[in-house]
Coordinates of C-alpha atoms in Angstrom, one line a residue:
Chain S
X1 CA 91.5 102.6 84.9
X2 CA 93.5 101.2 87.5
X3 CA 90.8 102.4 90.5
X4 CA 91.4 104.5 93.3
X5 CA 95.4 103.9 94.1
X6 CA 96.4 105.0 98.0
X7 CA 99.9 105.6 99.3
X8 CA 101.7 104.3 101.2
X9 CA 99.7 100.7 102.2
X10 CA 101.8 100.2 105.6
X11 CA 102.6 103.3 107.7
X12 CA 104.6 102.9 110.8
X13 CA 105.3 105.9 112.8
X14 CA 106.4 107.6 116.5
X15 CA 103.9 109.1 118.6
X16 CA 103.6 112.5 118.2
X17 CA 104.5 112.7 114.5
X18 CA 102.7 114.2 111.5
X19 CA 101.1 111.8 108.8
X20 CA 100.0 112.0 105.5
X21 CA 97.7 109.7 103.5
X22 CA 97.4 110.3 99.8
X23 CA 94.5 109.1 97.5
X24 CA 94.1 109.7 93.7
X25 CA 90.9 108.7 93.2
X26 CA 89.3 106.8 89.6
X27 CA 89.2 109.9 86.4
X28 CA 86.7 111.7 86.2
X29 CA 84.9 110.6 89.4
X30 CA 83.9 114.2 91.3
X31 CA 82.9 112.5 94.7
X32 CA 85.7 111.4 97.1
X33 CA 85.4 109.8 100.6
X34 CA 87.9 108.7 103.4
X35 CA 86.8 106.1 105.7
X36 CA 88.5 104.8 109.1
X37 CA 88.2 101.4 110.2
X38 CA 89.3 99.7 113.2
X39 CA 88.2 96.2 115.1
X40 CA 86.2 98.3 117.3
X41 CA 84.2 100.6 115.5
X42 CA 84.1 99.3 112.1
X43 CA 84.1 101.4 109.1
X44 CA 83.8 104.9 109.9
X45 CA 83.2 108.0 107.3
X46 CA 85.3 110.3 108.0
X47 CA 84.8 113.1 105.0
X48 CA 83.5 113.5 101.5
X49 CA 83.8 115.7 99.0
X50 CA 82.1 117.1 96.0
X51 CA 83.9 118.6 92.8
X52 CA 86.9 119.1 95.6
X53 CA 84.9 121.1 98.0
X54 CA 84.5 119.5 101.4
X55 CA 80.7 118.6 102.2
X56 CA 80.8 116.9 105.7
X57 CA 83.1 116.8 107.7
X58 CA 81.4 115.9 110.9
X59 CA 82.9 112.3 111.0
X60 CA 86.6 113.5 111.8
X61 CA 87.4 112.6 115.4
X62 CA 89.3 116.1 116.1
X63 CA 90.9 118.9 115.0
X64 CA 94.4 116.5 114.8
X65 CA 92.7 114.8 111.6
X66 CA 92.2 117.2 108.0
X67 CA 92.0 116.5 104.6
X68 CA 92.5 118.4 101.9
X69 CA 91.4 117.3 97.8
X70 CA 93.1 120.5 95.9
X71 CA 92.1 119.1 92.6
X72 CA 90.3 116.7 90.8
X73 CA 93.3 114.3 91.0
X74 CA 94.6 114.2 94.5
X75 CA 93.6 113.9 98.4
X76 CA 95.2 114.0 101.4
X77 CA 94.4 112.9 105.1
X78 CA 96.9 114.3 107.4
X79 CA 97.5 113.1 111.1
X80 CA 99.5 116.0 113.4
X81 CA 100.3 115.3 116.0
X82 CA 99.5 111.1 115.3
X83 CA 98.5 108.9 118.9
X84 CA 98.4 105.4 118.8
X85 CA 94.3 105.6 119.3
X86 CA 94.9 106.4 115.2
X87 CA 96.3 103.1 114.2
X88 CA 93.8 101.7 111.7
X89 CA 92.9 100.9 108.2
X90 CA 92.5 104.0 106.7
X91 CA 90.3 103.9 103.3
X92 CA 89.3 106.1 100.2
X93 CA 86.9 105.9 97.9
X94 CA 85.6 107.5 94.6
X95 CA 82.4 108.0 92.7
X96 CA 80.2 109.8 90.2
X97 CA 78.0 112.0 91.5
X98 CA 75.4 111.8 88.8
X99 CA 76.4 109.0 86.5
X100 CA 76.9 106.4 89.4
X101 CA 75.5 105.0 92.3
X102 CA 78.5 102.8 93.3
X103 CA 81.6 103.7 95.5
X104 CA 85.1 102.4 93.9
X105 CA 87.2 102.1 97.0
X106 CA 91.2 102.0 97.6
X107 CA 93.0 99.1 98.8
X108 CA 93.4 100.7 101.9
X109 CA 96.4 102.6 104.3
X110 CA 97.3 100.4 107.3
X111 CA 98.8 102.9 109.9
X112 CA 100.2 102.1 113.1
X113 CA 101.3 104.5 115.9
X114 CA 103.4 103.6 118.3
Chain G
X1 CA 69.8 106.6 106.1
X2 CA 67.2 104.0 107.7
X3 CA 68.9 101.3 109.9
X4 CA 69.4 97.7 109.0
X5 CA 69.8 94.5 110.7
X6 CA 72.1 91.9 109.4
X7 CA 73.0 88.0 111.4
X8 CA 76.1 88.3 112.5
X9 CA 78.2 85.5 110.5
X10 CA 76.6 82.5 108.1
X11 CA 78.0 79.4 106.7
X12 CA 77.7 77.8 103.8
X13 CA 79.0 74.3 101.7
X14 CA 81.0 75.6 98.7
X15 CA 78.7 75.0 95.5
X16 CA 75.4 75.9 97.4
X17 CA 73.4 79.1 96.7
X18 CA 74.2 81.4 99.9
X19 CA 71.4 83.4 101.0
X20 CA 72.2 86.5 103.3
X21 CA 69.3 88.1 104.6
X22 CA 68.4 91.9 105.7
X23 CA 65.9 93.7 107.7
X24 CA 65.5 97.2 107.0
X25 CA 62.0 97.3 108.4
X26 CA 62.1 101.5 108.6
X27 CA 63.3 101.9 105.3
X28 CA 61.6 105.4 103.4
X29 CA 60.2 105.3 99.9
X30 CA 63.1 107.1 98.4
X31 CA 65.8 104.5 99.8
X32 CA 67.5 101.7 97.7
X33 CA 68.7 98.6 98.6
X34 CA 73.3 98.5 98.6
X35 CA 75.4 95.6 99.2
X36 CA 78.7 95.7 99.4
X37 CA 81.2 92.8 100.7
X38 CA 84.9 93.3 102.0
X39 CA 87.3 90.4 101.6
X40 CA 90.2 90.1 104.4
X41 CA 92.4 92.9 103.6
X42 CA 91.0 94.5 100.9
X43 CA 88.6 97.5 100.4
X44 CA 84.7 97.2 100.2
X45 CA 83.2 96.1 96.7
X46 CA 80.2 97.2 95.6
X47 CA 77.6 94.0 94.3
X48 CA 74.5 95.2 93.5
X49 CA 71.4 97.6 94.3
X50 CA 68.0 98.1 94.1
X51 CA 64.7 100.2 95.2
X52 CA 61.6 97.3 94.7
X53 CA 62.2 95.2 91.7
X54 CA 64.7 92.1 92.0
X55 CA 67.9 92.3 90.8
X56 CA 70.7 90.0 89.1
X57 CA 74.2 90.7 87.8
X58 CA 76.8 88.5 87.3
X59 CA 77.6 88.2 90.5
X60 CA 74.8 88.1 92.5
X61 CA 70.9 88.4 93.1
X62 CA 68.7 90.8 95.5
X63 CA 65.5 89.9 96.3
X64 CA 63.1 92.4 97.5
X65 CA 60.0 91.9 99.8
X66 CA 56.8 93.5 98.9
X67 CA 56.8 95.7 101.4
X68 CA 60.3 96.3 101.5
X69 CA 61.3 95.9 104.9
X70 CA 63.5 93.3 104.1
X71 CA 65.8 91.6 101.5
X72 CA 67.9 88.8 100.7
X73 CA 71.4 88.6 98.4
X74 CA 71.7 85.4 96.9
X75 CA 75.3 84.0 95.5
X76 CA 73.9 81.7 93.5
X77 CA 77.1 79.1 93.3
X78 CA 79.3 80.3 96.4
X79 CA 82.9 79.2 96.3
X80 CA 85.8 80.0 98.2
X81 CA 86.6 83.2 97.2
X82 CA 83.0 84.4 98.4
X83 CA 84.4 84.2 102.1
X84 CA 83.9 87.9 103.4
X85 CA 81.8 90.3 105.2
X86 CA 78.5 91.1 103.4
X87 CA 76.8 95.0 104.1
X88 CA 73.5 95.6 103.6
X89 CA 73.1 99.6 103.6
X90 CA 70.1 101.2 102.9
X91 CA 70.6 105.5 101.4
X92 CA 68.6 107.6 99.5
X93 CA 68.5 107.6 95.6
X94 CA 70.8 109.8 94.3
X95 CA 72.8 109.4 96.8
X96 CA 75.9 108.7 95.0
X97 CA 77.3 111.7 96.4
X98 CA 76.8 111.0 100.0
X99 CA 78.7 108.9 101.9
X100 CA 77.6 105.4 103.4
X101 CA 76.9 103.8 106.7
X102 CA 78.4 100.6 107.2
X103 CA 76.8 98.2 109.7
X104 CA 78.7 95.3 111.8
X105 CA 77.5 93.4 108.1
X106 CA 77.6 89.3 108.2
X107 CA 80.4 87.3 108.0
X108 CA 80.0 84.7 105.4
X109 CA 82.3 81.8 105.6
X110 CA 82.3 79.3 102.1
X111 CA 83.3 75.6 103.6
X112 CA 84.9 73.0 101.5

């Protein structure tokens, strides 16, 4: 398997516009997470789900930030409208609910707004 | 999840066994034992786990106290390539689902 793949890795965008962070995360994994992390704060969760269905969601900063996992296959974390407080190393990660213990996470999206 | 208390950074001479200790002094019955590490620039990796029995892979070894309020992760031949920071996070079993709580972690630096 080839892990949990993110796109893009480097993000550069305006103030004030809409961004979306993609995540396929590692077959037949049924837990998916998205972490922020910046100098300040560290590594933050921001989301999980389970078998697609969001669990908690109490780590995303504000309404701006939602993510949506409409299958087993795919995530997104979209930005709208994006401020420059949001420029960090945005993270997913992917694991078994029953079989596994251990998170597999992405290489990471760097996003800056400017 | 119970709270854990990690030194900030750590050296170590390339070749040596590094030792990287943990306090998790409130940790519950039900709680294992996680570290991860993150290299510059990449995404955490998982390295091992446990609930009150040592553990060794291949790439490192946790040793737990009897009472479990603390532990230590031992690289037993650190090189270069070991430079990161190291997480010690403590979560219920069967967690897997759940998501985890990273700490400040220490920074482990490998000198030539």
């Amino acid at each position: 398997d080839a892990g949990v793949i993110q796109s893009p890795r480097h993000e550069v965008t305006e103030m004030g516009q809409e961004v979306t962070l993609r995540c396929k995360p590692i077959s037949g994994h049924n837990s998916l997470f998205w972490y922020r992390q910046t100098m300040m704060r560290g590594l933050e969760l921001l989301i999980y789900f389970n078998n697609n269905v969001p669990i908690d969601d109490s780590g995303m900063p504000e309404d701006r930030f939602s993510a949506k996992m409409p299958n087993a296959s795919f995530s997104t974390l979209k930005i709208q409208p994006s401020e420059p407080r949001d420029s960090a190393v945005y993270f997913c990660a992917s694991s078994h609910r029953v079989k596994g213990t251990e998170a597999f996470f992405g290489q990471g999206t760097r996003l800056t707004v400017v | 999840d119970a709270k854990t208390t990690q030194p900030p950074s750590m050296d170590c001479a390339e070749g040596r066994a590094a030792n990287l200790p943990c306090n998790h002094s409130t940790i519950s019955g039900n709680e294992y034992v996680y570290w991860y590490r993150q290299i510059h620039s990449q995404g955490p990796q998982y390295i091992i786990h446990g609930l009150k029995n040592n553990e060794t892979n291949e790439m490192a070894s946790l040793i737990i106290t009897e009472d479990r309020k603390s532990s230590t992760l031992i690289l037993p031949h650190a090189t270069l390539r070991d430079t990161a920071v190291y997480y010690c996070i403590v979560r219920v079993v069967g967690g897997g689902a759940d998501g985890l709580t990273f700490g400040k972690g220490t920074h482990l630096i490998i000198q030539p």
